[in-house]
mmCIF file of C-alpha atoms in Angstrom:
data_model
loop_
_atom_site.group_PDB
_atom_site.id
_atom_site.type_symbol
_atom_site.label_atom_id
_atom_site.label_comp_id
_atom_site.label_asym_id
_atom_site.label_seq_id
_atom_site.Cartn_x
_atom_site.Cartn_y
_atom_site.Cartn_z
ATOM 1 C CA MET M 1 93.174 98.612 56.006
ATOM 2 C CA ASP M 2 94.738 101.928 56.902
ATOM 3 C CA LEU M 3 98.412 102.795 56.923
ATOM 4 C CA ALA M 4 98.549 102.626 60.735
ATOM 5 C CA ASP M 5 97.450 98.960 60.646
ATOM 6 C CA PHE M 6 99.920 98.245 57.845
ATOM 7 C CA ASN M 7 102.735 99.854 59.865
ATOM 8 C CA ARG M 8 101.698 97.953 63.004
ATOM 9 C CA ILE M 9 102.149 94.659 61.116
ATOM 10 C CA TRP M 10 105.555 95.657 59.737
ATOM 11 C CA ALA M 11 106.877 97.444 62.882
ATOM 12 C CA PRO M 12 108.279 94.306 64.580
ATOM 13 C CA VAL M 13 110.161 93.390 61.376
ATOM 14 C CA TYR M 14 111.875 96.771 61.004
ATOM 15 C CA GLY M 15 115.445 96.801 62.261
ATOM 16 C CA HIS M 16 115.971 93.072 61.661
ATOM 17 C CA PRO M 17 118.552 92.012 59.076
ATOM 18 C CA ALA M 18 117.396 89.981 56.105
ATOM 19 C CA TRP M 19 119.024 86.558 55.977
ATOM 20 C CA LEU M 20 118.888 83.535 53.715
ATOM 21 C CA VAL M 21 117.921 85.888 50.882
ATOM 22 C CA ARG M 22 117.658 83.736 47.795
ATOM 23 C CA LYS M 23 116.041 83.097 44.463
ATOM 24 C CA GLY M 24 113.382 80.431 44.483
ATOM 25 C CA HIS M 25 111.419 78.885 41.616
ATOM 26 C CA GLY M 26 111.424 81.060 38.497
ATOM 27 C CA SER M 27 112.034 84.610 39.640
ATOM 28 C CA PHE M 28 110.520 84.250 43.127
ATOM 29 C CA LEU M 29 112.612 85.675 45.970
ATOM 30 C CA THR M 30 112.509 84.727 49.646
ATOM 31 C CA LEU M 31 113.891 86.636 52.617
ATOM 32 C CA GLU M 32 113.936 85.640 56.284
ATOM 33 C CA PHE M 33 113.856 88.069 59.228
ATOM 34 C CA GLY M 34 114.092 87.525 62.976
ATOM 35 C CA THR M 35 115.009 84.530 65.087
ATOM 36 C CA PRO M 36 115.799 81.348 63.135
ATOM 37 C CA GLU M 37 113.842 78.200 63.939
ATOM 38 C CA LEU M 38 114.056 74.689 62.534
ATOM 39 C CA GLN M 39 110.824 73.400 61.022
ATOM 40 C CA THR M 40 110.544 69.627 60.587
ATOM 41 C CA ARG M 41 108.002 67.871 58.387
ATOM 42 C CA GLU M 42 107.925 64.195 59.221
ATOM 43 C CA PRO M 43 107.738 61.541 56.480
ATOM 44 C CA ASP M 44 104.268 60.875 55.132
ATOM 45 C CA VAL M 45 102.920 57.854 53.321
ATOM 46 C CA SER M 46 101.434 59.524 50.271
ATOM 47 C CA SER M 47 98.312 58.389 48.476
ATOM 48 C CA LEU M 48 98.695 55.680 45.855
ATOM 49 C CA ALA M 49 97.032 58.132 43.468
ATOM 50 C CA SER M 50 100.130 60.329 43.728
ATOM 51 C CA SER M 51 102.989 59.912 41.299
ATOM 52 C CA GLU M 52 106.032 57.864 42.278
ATOM 53 C CA ARG M 53 108.079 61.062 42.526
ATOM 54 C CA VAL M 54 105.554 62.698 44.898
ATOM 55 C CA ARG M 55 105.426 59.552 47.063
ATOM 56 C CA ALA M 56 109.251 59.474 47.231
ATOM 57 C CA LEU M 57 109.455 63.142 48.251
ATOM 58 C CA ALA M 58 106.702 62.749 50.850
ATOM 59 C CA ALA M 59 108.491 59.740 52.350
ATOM 60 C CA ARG M 60 111.487 61.928 53.270
ATOM 61 C CA ARG M 61 111.852 64.026 56.413
ATOM 62 C CA LEU M 62 112.141 67.686 55.440
ATOM 63 C CA VAL M 63 114.006 70.085 57.739
ATOM 64 C CA THR M 64 114.065 73.796 56.929
ATOM 65 C CA VAL M 65 115.102 76.910 58.806
ATOM 66 C CA THR M 66 112.736 79.878 58.875
ATOM 67 C CA GLY M 67 112.747 83.289 60.479
ATOM 68 C CA SER M 68 110.107 84.870 62.670
ATOM 69 C CA TRP M 69 108.989 86.520 59.421
ATOM 70 C CA HIS M 70 109.258 85.106 55.909
ATOM 71 C CA LEU M 71 108.888 87.500 52.951
ATOM 72 C CA TRP M 72 108.033 85.864 49.637
ATOM 73 C CA ILE M 73 108.295 88.047 46.530
ATOM 74 C CA TYR M 74 105.865 86.249 44.261
ATOM 75 C CA CYS M 75 104.322 87.037 40.859
ATOM 76 C CA CYS M 76 105.767 90.415 39.955
ATOM 77 C CA HIS M 77 108.672 92.197 38.361
ATOM 78 C CA TRP M 78 111.286 93.185 40.918
ATOM 79 C CA SER M 79 114.666 94.868 41.040
ATOM 80 C CA ILE M 80 117.414 95.002 43.646
ATOM 81 C CA THR M 81 119.498 98.158 43.825
ATOM 82 C CA LEU M 82 122.442 99.089 46.023
ATOM 83 C CA ASN M 83 123.112 102.800 46.509
ATOM 84 C CA GLY M 84 120.983 103.546 43.449
ATOM 85 C CA GLU M 85 122.724 101.065 41.121
ATOM 86 C CA GLU M 86 120.633 98.164 39.839
ATOM 87 C CA LEU M 87 122.272 94.821 40.628
ATOM 88 C CA ALA M 88 119.604 92.616 39.054
ATOM 89 C CA TRP M 89 115.946 92.404 38.179
ATOM 90 C CA SER M 90 113.483 89.543 37.875
ATOM 91 C CA GLU M 91 114.575 88.682 34.310
ATOM 92 C CA SER M 92 118.342 88.829 34.945
ATOM 93 C CA PRO M 93 120.523 85.716 34.595
ATOM 94 C CA ASP M 94 120.627 83.473 37.678
ATOM 95 C CA ASP M 95 124.216 84.410 38.572
ATOM 96 C CA ALA M 96 123.337 88.137 38.583
ATOM 97 C CA ILE M 97 120.298 87.442 40.776
ATOM 98 C CA THR M 98 122.447 85.423 43.197
ATOM 99 C CA LEU M 99 124.919 88.307 43.490
ATOM 100 C CA ALA M 100 122.075 90.792 43.990
ATOM 101 C CA THR M 101 120.490 88.720 46.765
ATOM 102 C CA ARG M 102 123.870 88.643 48.499
ATOM 103 C CA GLY M 103 123.873 92.435 48.252
ATOM 104 C CA ILE M 104 120.838 92.773 50.539
ATOM 105 C CA ASP M 105 121.508 89.691 52.688
ATOM 106 C CA GLY M 106 122.446 91.006 56.144
ATOM 107 C CA GLN M 107 120.948 94.461 55.599
ATOM 108 C CA LYS M 108 118.335 95.628 58.116
ATOM 109 C CA LEU M 109 114.860 96.343 56.805
ATOM 110 C CA LEU M 110 113.951 99.974 57.498
ATOM 111 C CA SER M 111 110.782 100.609 55.512
ATOM 112 C CA VAL M 112 108.069 99.225 53.271
ATOM 113 C CA GLU M 113 106.341 101.898 51.214
ATOM 114 C CA ARG M 114 104.294 102.385 48.080
ATOM 115 C CA GLY M 115 106.413 103.017 45.025
ATOM 116 C CA ALA M 116 105.907 105.556 42.254
ATOM 117 C CA ASN M 117 102.486 104.093 41.458
ATOM 118 C CA PRO M 118 99.959 102.566 43.889
ATOM 119 C CA GLN M 119 100.653 99.034 42.634
ATOM 120 C CA SER M 120 104.415 99.162 43.236
ATOM 121 C CA TRP M 121 106.370 98.697 46.478
ATOM 122 C CA VAL M 122 109.786 99.694 47.808
ATOM 123 C CA PHE M 123 111.497 97.740 50.606
ATOM 124 C CA GLY M 124 114.277 99.946 52.017
ATOM 125 C CA PHE M 125 117.368 98.596 53.799
ATOM 126 C CA ASP M 126 119.965 100.238 56.040
ATOM 127 C CA LEU M 127 123.097 99.842 53.904
ATOM 128 C CA GLY M 128 121.676 101.360 50.728
ATOM 129 C CA GLY M 129 119.779 98.336 49.445
ATOM 130 C CA GLU M 130 116.324 98.551 47.916
ATOM 131 C CA LEU M 131 114.005 95.853 46.662
ATOM 132 C CA LYS M 132 111.332 97.268 44.358
ATOM 133 C CA THR M 133 108.311 95.372 43.048
ATOM 134 C CA ARG M 134 105.748 96.147 40.368
ATOM 135 C CA PRO M 135 102.994 94.075 38.748
ATOM 136 C CA TYR M 136 103.467 91.968 35.656
ATOM 137 C CA GLY M 137 100.401 93.741 34.313
ATOM 138 C CA ASP M 138 98.352 90.866 32.940
ATOM 139 C CA ASP M 139 96.234 89.903 35.984
ATOM 140 C CA PRO M 140 95.400 92.493 38.659
ATOM 141 C CA SER M 141 94.383 89.833 41.203
ATOM 142 C CA VAL M 142 97.806 88.127 41.342
ATOM 143 C CA GLU M 143 99.707 88.516 44.596
ATOM 144 C CA GLN M 144 103.019 90.416 44.435
ATOM 145 C CA TRP M 145 104.298 89.485 47.879
ATOM 146 C CA PHE M 146 103.442 87.746 51.139
ATOM 147 C CA LEU M 147 104.753 88.375 54.663
ATOM 148 C CA TYR M 148 104.311 85.256 56.818
ATOM 149 C CA GLU M 149 104.327 85.713 60.601
ATOM 150 C CA ARG M 150 105.565 82.502 62.204
ATOM 151 C CA ASP M 151 104.218 83.119 65.723
ATOM 152 C CA SER M 152 100.712 84.321 64.822
ATOM 153 C CA GLY M 153 100.286 82.242 61.665
ATOM 154 C CA ASN M 154 98.955 85.343 59.898
ATOM 155 C CA VAL M 155 99.885 86.462 56.407
ATOM 156 C CA LEU M 156 99.981 89.970 54.955
ATOM 157 C CA ALA M 157 99.555 89.886 51.174
ATOM 158 C CA ALA M 158 99.691 92.567 48.475
ATOM 159 C CA ARG M 159 98.077 92.098 45.074
ATOM 160 C CA ALA M 160 98.928 93.618 41.702
ATOM 161 C CA ASP M 161 95.831 95.843 41.895
ATOM 162 C CA GLY M 162 97.183 97.447 45.081
ATOM 163 C CA LEU M 163 94.784 95.697 47.463
ATOM 164 C CA ILE M 164 96.003 94.248 50.781
ATOM 165 C CA SER M 165 94.839 91.263 52.826
ATOM 166 C CA TYR M 166 95.814 90.249 56.357
ATOM 167 C CA GLY M 167 94.633 87.149 58.160
ATOM 168 C CA PRO M 168 95.220 83.504 58.999
ATOM 169 C CA GLY M 169 97.640 81.669 56.731
ATOM 170 C CA THR M 170 95.170 78.789 56.601
ATOM 171 C CA LEU M 171 92.633 80.973 54.777
ATOM 172 C CA ARG M 172 92.396 80.332 51.040
ATOM 173 C CA LEU M 173 93.320 83.420 49.001
ATOM 174 C CA GLU M 174 89.968 83.371 47.207
ATOM 175 C CA ASP M 175 88.267 83.600 50.634
ATOM 176 C CA ALA M 176 90.438 86.469 51.885
ATOM 177 C CA THR M 177 89.053 89.974 52.322
ATOM 178 C CA TRP M 178 91.002 92.491 50.255
ATOM 179 C CA HIS M 179 91.238 96.175 51.217
ATOM 180 C CA SER M 180 92.686 99.301 49.713
ATOM 181 C CA LEU M 181 95.463 100.836 51.779
ATOM 182 C CA SER M 182 94.258 104.242 52.919
ATOM 183 C CA THR M 183 96.893 106.898 53.412
ATOM 184 C CA THR M 184 95.970 107.830 56.982
ATOM 185 C CA GLY M 185 98.044 106.856 59.971
ATOM 186 C CA GLY M 186 101.758 107.066 59.223
ATOM 187 C CA THR M 187 104.524 106.969 56.667
ATOM 188 C CA GLY M 188 105.352 103.296 56.206
ATOM 189 C CA SER M 189 108.826 103.659 57.676
ATOM 190 C CA GLY M 190 110.435 101.890 60.559
ATOM 191 C CA PRO M 191 113.243 103.114 62.789
ATOM 192 C CA ARG M 192 116.038 104.961 61.042
#
């Protein structure tokens, strides 16, 4: 994948404010962009082989709100800075992470670029916020982040080894085609 393709995928996201920025399981982060939409999963009668807890959860109706784009910061170290000052990183206490996510909530995404090394990323926001990611270092094939496109169903993924994949969200990660990101075709920045 070249930089022009990468920028084409991100271009519609640029200029949209991040919303519902929050910490998920462990140190995962999620950010929504674009028009909100309710997603409803109807109750399901789960297999008897499932645990009682799984059957109880599946029997409930689940309603969530998602954006046109959902960014999931996955298995990586990350830090959130505001005007150059670090607010929190992936190992910070939960209350510090909550405050840091509030710091970028509402800020418009302006750019997604490689960081200081080819395996790191910098997400730049309009009010001085930055979200930086870097690999844990123990497994180069682990995904650092995913960008889910609601309308197309496609997912852009970045691994710890710097490779990128883009394709249907129904495709298993082990079946995805991974590409290096060549430096031709643009800067990685959106509108300023």
